XYZ file of C-alpha atoms in Angstrom:
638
model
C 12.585 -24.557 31.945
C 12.066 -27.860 31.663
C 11.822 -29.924 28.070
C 8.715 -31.958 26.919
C 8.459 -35.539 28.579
C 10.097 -37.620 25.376
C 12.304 -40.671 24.569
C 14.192 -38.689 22.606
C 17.203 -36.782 23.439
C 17.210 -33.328 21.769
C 20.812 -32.186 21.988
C 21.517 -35.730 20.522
C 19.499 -35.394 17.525
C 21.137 -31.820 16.367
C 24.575 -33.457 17.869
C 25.218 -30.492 20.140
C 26.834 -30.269 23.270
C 26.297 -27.608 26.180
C 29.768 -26.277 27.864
C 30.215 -25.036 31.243
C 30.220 -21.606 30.178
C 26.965 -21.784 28.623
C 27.982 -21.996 25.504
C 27.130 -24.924 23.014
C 29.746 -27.365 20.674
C 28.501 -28.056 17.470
C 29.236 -31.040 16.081
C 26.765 -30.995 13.097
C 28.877 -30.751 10.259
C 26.774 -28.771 7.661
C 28.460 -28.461 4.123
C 29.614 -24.612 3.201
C 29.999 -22.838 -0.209
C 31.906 -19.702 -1.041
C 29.996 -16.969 -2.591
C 30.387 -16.059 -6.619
C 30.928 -12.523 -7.235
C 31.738 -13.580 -10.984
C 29.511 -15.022 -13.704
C 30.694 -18.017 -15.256
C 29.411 -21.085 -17.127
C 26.364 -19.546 -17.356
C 25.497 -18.303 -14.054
C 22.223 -16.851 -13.825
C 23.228 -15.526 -10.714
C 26.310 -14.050 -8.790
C 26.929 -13.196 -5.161
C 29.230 -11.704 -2.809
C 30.292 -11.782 0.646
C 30.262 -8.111 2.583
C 30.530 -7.109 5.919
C 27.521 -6.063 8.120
C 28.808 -4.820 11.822
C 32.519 -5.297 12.282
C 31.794 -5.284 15.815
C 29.311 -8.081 15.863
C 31.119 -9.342 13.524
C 27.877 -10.586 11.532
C 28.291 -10.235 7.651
C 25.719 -10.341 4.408
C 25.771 -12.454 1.643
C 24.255 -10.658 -1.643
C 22.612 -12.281 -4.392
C 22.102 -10.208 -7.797
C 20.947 -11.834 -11.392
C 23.314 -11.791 -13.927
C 21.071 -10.738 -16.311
C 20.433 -7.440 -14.844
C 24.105 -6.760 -14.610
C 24.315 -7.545 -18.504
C 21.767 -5.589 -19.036
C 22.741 -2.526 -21.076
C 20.369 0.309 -21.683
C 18.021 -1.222 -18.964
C 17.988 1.230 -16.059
C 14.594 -0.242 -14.247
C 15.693 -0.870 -10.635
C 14.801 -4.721 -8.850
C 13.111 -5.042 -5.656
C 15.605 -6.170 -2.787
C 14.338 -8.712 -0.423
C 16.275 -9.328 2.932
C 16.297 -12.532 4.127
C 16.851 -14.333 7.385
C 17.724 -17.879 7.239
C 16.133 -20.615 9.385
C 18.628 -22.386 12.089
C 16.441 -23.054 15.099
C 18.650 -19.691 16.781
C 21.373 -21.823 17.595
C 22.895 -23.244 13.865
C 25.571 -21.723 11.721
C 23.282 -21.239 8.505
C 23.389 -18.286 6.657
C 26.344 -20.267 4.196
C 25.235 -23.245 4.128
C 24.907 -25.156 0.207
C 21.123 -25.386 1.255
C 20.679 -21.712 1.839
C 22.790 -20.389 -0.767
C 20.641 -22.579 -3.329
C 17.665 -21.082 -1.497
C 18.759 -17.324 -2.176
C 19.777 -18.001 -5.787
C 16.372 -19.253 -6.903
C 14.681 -16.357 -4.673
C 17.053 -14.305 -6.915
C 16.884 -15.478 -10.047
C 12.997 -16.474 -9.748
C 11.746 -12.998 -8.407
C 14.204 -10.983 -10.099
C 15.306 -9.708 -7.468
C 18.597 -8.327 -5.259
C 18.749 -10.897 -2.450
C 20.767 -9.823 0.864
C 21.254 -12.973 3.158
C 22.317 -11.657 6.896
C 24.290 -13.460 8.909
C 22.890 -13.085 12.374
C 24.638 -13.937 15.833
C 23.411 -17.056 17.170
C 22.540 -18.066 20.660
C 23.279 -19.284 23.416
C 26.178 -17.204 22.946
C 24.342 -14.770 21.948
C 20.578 -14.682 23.029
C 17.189 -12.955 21.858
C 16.982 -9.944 21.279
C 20.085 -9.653 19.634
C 18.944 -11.273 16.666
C 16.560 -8.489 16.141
C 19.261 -5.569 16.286
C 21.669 -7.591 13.887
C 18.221 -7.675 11.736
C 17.529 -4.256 11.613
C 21.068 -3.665 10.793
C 20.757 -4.886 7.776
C 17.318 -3.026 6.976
C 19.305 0.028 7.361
C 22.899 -1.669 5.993
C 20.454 -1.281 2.816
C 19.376 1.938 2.890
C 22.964 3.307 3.861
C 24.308 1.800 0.772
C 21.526 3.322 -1.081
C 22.213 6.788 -0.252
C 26.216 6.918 0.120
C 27.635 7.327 -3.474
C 30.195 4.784 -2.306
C 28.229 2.441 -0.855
C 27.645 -1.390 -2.468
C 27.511 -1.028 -6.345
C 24.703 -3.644 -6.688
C 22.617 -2.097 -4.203
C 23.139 1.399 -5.057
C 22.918 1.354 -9.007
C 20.271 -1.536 -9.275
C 18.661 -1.689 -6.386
C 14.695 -0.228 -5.591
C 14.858 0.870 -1.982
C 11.073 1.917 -1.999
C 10.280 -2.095 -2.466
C 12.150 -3.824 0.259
C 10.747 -7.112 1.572
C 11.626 -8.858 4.649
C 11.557 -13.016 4.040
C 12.750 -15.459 6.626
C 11.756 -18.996 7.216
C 11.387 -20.703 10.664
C 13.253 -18.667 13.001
C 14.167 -16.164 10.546
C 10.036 -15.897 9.927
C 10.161 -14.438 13.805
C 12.836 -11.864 12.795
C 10.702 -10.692 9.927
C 7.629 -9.763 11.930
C 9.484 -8.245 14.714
C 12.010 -6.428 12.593
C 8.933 -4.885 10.532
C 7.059 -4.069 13.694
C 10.754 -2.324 14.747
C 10.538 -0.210 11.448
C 7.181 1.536 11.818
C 8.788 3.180 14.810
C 11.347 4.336 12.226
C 12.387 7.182 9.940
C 13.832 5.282 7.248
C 12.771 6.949 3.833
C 13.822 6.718 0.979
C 13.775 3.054 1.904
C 10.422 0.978 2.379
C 9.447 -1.653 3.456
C 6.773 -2.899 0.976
C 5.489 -6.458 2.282
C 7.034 -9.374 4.923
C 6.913 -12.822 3.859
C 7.173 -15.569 6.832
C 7.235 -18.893 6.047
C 6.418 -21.311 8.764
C 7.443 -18.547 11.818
C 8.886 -20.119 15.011
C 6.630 -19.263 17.532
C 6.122 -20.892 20.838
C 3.874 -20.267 24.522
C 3.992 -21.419 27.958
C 0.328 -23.163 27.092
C 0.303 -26.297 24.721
C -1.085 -26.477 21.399
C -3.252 -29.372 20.005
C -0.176 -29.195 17.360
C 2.321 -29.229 19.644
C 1.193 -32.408 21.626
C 0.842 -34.301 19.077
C 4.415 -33.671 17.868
C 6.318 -34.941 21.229
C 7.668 -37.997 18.835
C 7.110 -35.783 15.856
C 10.672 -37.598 13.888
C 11.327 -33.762 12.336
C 10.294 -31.579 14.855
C 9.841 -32.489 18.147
C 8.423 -31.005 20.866
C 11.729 -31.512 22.933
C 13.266 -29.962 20.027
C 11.287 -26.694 20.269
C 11.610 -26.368 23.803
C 15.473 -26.491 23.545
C 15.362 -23.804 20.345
C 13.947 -21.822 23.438
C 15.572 -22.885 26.197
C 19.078 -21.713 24.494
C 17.928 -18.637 22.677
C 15.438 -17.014 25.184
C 16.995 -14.522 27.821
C 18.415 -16.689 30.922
C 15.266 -16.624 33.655
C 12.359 -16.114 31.599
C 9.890 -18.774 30.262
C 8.212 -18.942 26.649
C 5.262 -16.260 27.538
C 7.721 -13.821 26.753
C 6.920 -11.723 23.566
C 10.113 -12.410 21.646
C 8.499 -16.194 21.887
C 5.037 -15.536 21.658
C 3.945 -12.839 19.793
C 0.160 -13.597 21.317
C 1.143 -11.885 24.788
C 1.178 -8.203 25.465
C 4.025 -6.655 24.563
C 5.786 -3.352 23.234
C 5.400 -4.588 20.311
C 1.317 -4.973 20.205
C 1.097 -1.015 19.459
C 2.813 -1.036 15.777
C 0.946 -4.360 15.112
C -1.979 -2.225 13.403
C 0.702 -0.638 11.484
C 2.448 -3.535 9.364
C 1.946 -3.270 5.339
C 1.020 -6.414 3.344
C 2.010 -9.685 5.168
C 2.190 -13.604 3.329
C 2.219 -16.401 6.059
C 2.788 -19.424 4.836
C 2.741 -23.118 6.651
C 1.972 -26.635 6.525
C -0.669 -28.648 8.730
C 2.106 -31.088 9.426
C 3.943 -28.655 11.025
C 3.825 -28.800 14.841
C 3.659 -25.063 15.371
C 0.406 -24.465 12.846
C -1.840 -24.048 15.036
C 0.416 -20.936 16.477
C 0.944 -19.764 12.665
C -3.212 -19.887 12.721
C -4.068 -18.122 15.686
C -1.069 -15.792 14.640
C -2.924 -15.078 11.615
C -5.972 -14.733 13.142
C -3.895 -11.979 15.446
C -3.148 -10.046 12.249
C -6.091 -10.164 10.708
C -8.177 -8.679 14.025
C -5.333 -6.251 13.948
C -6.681 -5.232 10.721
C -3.372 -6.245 8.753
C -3.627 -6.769 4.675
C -2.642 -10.655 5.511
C -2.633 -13.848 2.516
C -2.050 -17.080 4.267
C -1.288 -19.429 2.627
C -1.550 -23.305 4.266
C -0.811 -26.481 2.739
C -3.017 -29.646 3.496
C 0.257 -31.724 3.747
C 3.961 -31.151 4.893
C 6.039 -30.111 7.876
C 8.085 -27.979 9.213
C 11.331 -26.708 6.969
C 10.212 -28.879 4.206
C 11.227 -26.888 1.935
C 14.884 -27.265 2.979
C 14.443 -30.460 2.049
C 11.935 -30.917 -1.087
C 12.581 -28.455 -4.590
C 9.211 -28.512 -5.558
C 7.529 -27.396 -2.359
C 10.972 -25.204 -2.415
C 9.758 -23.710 -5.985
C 6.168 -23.400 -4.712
C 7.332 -21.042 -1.929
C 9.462 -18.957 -4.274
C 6.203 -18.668 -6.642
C 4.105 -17.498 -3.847
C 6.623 -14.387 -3.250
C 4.901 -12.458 -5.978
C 6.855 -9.269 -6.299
C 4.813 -8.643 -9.469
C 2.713 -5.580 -8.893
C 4.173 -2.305 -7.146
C 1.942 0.336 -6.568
C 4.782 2.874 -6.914
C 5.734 1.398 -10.729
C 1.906 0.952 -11.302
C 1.778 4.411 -11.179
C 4.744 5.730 -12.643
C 5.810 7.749 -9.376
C 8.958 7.263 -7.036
C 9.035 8.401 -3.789
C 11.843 11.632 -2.664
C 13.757 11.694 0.913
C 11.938 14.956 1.104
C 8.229 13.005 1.320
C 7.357 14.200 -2.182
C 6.883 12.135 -5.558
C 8.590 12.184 -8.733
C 5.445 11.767 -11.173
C 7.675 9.468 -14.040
C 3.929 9.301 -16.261
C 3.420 11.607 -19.026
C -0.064 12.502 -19.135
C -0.699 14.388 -22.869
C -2.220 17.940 -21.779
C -3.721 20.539 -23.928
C -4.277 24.032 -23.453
C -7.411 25.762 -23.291
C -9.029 26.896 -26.054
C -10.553 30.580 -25.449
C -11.479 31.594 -28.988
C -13.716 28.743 -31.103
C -12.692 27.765 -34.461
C -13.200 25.548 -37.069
C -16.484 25.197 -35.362
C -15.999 23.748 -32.309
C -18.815 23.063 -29.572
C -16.648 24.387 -26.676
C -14.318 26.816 -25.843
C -12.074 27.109 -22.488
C -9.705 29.861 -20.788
C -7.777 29.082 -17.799
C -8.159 31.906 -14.910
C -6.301 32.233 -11.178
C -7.997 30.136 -8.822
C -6.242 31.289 -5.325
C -2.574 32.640 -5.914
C -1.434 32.161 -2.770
C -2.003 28.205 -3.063
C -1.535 28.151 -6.903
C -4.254 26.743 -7.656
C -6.133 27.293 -11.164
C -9.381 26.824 -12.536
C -10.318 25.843 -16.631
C -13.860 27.135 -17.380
C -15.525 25.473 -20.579
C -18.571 27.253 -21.971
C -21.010 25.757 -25.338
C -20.154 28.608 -28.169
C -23.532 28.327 -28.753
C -24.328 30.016 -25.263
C -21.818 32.987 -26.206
C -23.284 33.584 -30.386
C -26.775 33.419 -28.806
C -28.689 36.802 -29.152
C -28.537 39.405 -26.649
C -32.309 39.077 -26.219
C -31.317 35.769 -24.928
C -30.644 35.816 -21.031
C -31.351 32.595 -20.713
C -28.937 31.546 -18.338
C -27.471 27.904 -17.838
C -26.021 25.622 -15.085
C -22.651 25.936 -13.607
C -20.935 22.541 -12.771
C -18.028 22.661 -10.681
C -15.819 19.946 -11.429
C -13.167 17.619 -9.738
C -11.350 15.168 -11.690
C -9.624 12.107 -10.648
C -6.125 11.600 -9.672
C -5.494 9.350 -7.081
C -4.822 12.464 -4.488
C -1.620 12.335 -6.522
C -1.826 13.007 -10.488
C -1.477 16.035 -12.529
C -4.424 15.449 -14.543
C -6.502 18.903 -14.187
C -5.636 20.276 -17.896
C -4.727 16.886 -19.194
C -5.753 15.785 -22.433
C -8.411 13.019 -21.625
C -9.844 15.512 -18.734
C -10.165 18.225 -21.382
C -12.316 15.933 -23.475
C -14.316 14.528 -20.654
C -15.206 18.823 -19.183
C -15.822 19.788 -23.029
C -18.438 16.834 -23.954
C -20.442 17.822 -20.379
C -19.928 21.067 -21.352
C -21.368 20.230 -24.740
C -24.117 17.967 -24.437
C -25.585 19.249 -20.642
C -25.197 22.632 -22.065
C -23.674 23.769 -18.949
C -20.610 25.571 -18.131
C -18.416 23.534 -16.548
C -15.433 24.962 -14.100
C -12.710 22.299 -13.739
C -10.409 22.394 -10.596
C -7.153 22.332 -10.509
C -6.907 20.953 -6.872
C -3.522 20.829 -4.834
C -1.875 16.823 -5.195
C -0.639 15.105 -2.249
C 1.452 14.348 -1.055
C 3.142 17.492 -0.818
C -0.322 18.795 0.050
C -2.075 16.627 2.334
C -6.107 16.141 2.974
C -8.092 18.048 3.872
C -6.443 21.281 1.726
C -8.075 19.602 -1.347
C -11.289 20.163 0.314
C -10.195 24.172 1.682
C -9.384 24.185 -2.899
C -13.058 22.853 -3.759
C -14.458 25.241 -1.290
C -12.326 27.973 -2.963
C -13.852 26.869 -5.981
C -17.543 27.444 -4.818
C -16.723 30.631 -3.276
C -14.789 31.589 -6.253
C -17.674 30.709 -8.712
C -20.081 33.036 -6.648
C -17.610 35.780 -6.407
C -17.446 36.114 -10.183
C -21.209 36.459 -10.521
C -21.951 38.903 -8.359
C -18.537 41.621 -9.450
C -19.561 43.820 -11.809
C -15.385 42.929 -13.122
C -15.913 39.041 -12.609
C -15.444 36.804 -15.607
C -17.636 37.797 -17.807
C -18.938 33.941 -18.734
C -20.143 32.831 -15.484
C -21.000 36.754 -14.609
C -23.114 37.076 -17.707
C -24.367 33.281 -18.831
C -24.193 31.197 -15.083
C -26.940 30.309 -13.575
C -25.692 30.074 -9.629
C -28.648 28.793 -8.664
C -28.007 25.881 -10.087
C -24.402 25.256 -9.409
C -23.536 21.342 -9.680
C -20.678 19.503 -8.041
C -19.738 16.458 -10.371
C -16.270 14.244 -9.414
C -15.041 11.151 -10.671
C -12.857 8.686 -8.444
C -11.149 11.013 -5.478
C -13.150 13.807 -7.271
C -16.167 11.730 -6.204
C -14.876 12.273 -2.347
C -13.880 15.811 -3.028
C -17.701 16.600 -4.551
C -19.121 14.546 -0.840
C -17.197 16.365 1.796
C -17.420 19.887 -0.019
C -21.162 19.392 -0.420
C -21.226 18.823 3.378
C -19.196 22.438 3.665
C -21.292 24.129 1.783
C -24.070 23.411 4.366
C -22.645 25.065 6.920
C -21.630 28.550 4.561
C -23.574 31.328 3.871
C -23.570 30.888 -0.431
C -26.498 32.924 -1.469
C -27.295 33.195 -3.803
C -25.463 30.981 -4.734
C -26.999 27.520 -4.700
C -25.604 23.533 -4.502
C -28.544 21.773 -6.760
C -26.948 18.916 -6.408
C -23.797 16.252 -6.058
C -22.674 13.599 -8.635
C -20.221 11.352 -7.434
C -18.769 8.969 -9.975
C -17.223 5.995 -8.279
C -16.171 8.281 -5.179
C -12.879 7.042 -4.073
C -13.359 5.893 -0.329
C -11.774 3.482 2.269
C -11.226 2.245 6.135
C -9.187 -0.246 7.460
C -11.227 -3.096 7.490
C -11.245 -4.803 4.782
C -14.568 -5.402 1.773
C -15.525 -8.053 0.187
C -14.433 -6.588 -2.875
C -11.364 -5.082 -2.115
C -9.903 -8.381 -0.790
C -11.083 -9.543 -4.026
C -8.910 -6.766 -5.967
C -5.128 -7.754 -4.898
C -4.688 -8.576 -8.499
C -7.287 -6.097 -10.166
C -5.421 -4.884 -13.137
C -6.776 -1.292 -13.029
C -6.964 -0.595 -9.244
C -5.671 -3.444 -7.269
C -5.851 -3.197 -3.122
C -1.377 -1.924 -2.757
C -2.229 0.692 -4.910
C -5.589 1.920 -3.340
C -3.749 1.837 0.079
C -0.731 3.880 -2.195
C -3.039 6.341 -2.436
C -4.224 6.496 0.693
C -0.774 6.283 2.335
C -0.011 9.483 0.674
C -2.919 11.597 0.663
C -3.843 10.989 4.718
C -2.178 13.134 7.187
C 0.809 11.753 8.552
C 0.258 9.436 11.405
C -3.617 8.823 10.768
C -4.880 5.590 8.915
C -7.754 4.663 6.641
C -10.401 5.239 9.630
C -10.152 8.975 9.600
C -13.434 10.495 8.021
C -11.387 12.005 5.154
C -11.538 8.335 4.046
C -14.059 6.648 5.486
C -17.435 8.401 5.763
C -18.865 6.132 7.863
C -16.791 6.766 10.743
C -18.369 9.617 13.238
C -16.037 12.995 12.170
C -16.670 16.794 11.707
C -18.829 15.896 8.974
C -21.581 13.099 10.179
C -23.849 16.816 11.604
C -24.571 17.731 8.149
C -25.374 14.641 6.312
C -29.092 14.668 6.540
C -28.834 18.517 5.448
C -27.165 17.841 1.893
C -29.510 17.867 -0.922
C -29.764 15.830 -4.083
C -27.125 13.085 -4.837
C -26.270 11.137 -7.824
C -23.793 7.794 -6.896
C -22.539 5.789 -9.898
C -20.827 2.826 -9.711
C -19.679 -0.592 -11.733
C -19.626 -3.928 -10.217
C -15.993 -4.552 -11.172
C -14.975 -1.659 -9.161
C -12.675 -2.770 -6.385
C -14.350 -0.057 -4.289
C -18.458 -1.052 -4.962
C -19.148 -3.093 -1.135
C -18.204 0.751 -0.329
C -19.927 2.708 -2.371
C -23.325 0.662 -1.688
C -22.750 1.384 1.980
C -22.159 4.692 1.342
C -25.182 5.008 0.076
C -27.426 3.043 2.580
C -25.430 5.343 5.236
C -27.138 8.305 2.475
C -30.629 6.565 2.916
C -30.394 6.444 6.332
C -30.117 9.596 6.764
C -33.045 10.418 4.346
C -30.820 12.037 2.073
C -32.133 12.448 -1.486
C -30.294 10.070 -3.491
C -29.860 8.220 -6.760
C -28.031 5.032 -7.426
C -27.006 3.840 -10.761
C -24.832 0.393 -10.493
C -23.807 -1.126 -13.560
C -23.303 -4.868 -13.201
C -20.003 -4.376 -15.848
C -17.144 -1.790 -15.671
C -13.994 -1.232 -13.600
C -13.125 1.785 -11.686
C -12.483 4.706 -14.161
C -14.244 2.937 -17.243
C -15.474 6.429 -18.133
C -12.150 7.551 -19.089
C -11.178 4.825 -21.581
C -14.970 3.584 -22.870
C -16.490 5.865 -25.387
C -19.728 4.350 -24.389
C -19.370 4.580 -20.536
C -18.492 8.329 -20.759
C -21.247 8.790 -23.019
C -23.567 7.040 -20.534
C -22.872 9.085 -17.458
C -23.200 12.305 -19.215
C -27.077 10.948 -20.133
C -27.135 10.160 -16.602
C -25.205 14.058 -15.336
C -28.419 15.555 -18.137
C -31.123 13.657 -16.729
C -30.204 14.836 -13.109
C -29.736 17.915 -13.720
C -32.992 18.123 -15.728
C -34.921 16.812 -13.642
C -37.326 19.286 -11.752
């Protein structure tokens, strides 16, 4: 391999030597520090040294806040973030005064368990080693997790389900191959929730504009990079080779498409951004949720170098929002949730007093699946006089949950089913649907089809419930679904196409900001990473957990648009109401979806309101009063 034409000598400038034997004398004297394991003067944070393979005899350095140990009554866990230390492949690092500074910020800043990994180096030790010693610390982690004698910091404070993988330089190349390494992997509890690589060390057999401009680059080289490579690359093969550049085919390219939420970061006076660009690009055509992030000024490892572009970086690793916390769920080694959010709920109210509108009863939906059903009928309908057979609409309702919330019979669903109950004099049949992800799509569709079915079944037994028996009108049954109830009400209305329901009759479908997706990305949801109600993690939360196993956000369960099962029966479905706010993270979707709708000379209705946020309904008096005008006029309508 030979090294880029320059006057410069590059084993000079990092005052190495190369031995007979391959091996390399360092003569660089970087300074060292001990870790802390004990807070004093003040300390905001404390670290320890532990070891990570007593074979390889590679060892972690952990970093932990003080103020979290302190902490008393406190029993929130911290996000852990494993990081892998720049040193070209071939420089002692990982203890260096520079480095440890570098992990106590990340610590301290993010709030946050740090675990520093103290890879093998080459030439003694060449690529792809680095990678195994990196995913032995990705499951170092989770071991001392799970074992009640593993490391007390990691094991009482630590969150498993938000690990991040950080590494700068070099250590930028172990995060993106180490992540790629981990789709392949069962590794739950732990996860790895986002990969953060500043200025990655990536190289090519081609040159760069970047690169050739660097060959008397005073930082970096071109003669420098070369030798990184030349010592750390496997003896006989050039810099085409994947570990190198990430560009070529590979077995990594497969789990590419697979990565979570990625942060590149890099500096135009760096002589490798042009690879950290087309890298990007890479991602991004990959359909990867990427931020990059590129400074006008700087080069490469400046942060080493500079505290504020040093205190920049740590800003940009926003920890901040978790889907899981958002939520109020952690994940089980068993693939199920623990739902930590205590929604109010309130039982039905079968007998009306004190004159109420409504009453409700809760009935057996399918007791094989568990499901249930809460019908809500006006009392008005049930005082009338006999010689009234005036019978009313049936709406068959699907509330929203994410896939994932128990939120059927809670007490802000209850309200929303009695005022449409109440003011569309209807009777309304709420479903409660199975949740995912112990029940994955489509069974939530097999449950609204039970519904239908059921609904029918009770009208036309002489022993079915007596209010939709005696007062329904299934002729004029309704579907009407808010957020993942909106998807629910689209896919079921497609089903009932294709079933033999008379007399029973689908009038028509309201979908209230229907909850959809696909893996390349909308204007709007790239928009939402920060959205306060329904930012892009936790739509892709929900996804992650409702989609079969193995499938991704182009299956037709969540896209629509994608040819499936159900793009025969489109042009068959009959009337459609979509609703939908501006502010919703998910509205470039929903005006698709309905274009896709017109296209297909469906009947359909669009109301867009240029204000609102996904699920304004449920907390605006005046929203929810709104689409019920909007549910009366539809249904109204001749």
């Amino acid at each position: 391999m030979l090294l880029a034409e320059s006057d410069m000598d590059p084993y000079e400038q990092f005052r190495i030597a190369r031995n007979p034997d391959g091996t390399i004398t360092r003569y660089m004297n970087i300074p060292k520090i001990e870790a802390s394991p004990v807070a004093s003067h003040g300390e905001p944070v404390v670290s320890k040294d532990l070891t990570l393979n007593p074979k390889n005899e590679t060892r972690v350095r952990i970093y932990m806040p003080t103020s979290k140990l302190c902490s008393s009554n406190d029993d929130t866990r911290i996000p852990i973030i494993i990081f892998f230390a720049g040193s070209g492949w071939i420089s002692i690092n990982w203890d260096t005064v520079i480095v440890h500074s570098q992990c106590s910020a990340l610590a301290q800043e993010v709030h946050a368990i740090v675990v520093n990994v103290d890879y093998r180096i080459a030439p003694e030790n060449r690529l792809p080693v680095q990678y195994e010693d990196a995913m032995d610390a990705v499951l170092w982690v989770r071991e001392q997790a799970l074992d009640t004698n593993g490391e007390q910091w990691i094991r009482e404070y630590g969150d498993i389900s938000r690990c991040y993988l950080h590494g700068s330089s070099n250590g930028g190349n172990m995060v993106f191959f180490t992540a790629l390494e981990a789709t392949r992997m069962e590794l739950e509890p732990l996860r790895i929730s986002g990969i953060i690589m500043n200025q990655p060390l990536f190289g090519g057999m081609e040159r760069t504009n970047s690169e050739m401009e660097s060959i008397k680059d005073p930082s970096f080289p071109l003669c420098v990079q070369d030798m990184f490579w030349e010592l750390s690359l496997p003896e006989g093969v050039d810099r085409d080779i994947w570990y190198c550049n990430p560009m070529v085919e590979g077995p990594h390219t497969s789990a590419i498409s697979k990565l979570g939420k990625c942060l590149v970061i890099g500096f135009c006076g760096d002589a490798l951004v042009d690879r950290q660009q087309e890298f990007v690009t890479m991602l991004v055509k990959h359909q990867v949720q990427i931020e990059a992030q590129f400074s006008n000024s700087g080069f490469h490892a400046i942060d080493l170098i500079d505290r504020e572009t040093a205190n920049e970086l740590i800003m940009l690793t926003d920890l901040d929002i978790d889907p899981y916390d958002h939520f109020g769920i952690g994940r089980n080694p068993d693939g199920t949730i623990t739902r930590y959010l205590n929604f109010p709920r309130i039982k039905a109210s079968p007998v009306a007093s004190h004159g109420e509108p409504v009453v409700s009863k809760d009935l057996t939906l399918n007791p094989k699946n568990k499901t249930r059903v809460r019908i809500f009928i006006p009392t008005s309908k049930l005082c009338s006089s006999k010689d009234e057979d005036t019978r009313i609409p049936i709406i068959i309702f699907f509330a929203g949950s994410g896939w994932i919330l128990t939120n059927w019979d809670s007490a802000l669903v209850h309200s929303q089913c009695s005022t449409l109950t109440d003011q569309v004099h209807a009777i309304v049949v709420n479903v409660g649907y199975r949740l995912a992800p112990e029940n994955r799509l489509p069974v939530q569709y097999e449950d609204a089809m039970d519904a239908v079915l059921w609904v029918r079944e009770q009208a036309l037994d002489p022993n079915g419930e007596q209010w939709i028996r005696e007062n329904g009108d299934i002729s004029r049954c309704y579907l009407h679904g808010s957020s993942n109830g909106g998807n629910i009400v689209f896919f079921t209305a497609l089903e009932a196409t294709r079933t033999e329901l008379e007399p029973l009759r689908i009038a028509g479908n309201i979908m209230n900001q229907p909850l959809f997706g696909g893996m390349e990305r909308t204007d709007s949801e790239t928009q939402s990473c920060e959205d306060p109600v329904l930012p892009l993690c936790v739509q892709d939360m929900f996804w992650e957990l409702a989609l079969p196993e193995g499938e991704d956000r182009d299956m037709w369960c969540c896209n629509p648009m994608v040819e499936g099962p159900h793009t025969s029966a489109i042009s068959k479905l009959g009337r459609c109401l979509v609703i939908g706010f501006t502010g919703d993270p998910i509205m470039d979707r929903l005006q698709e979806f309905v274009a896709m709708l017109v296209s297909h000379r469906v009947p359909i209705e669009a109301q867009f309101n240029h204000t609102g946020f996904h699920g304004i309904d449920m907390v605006d008096p005046t929203r929810a009063n709104a689409l019920v005008e909007m549910t009366k006029e539809f249904i109204n309508k001749p």
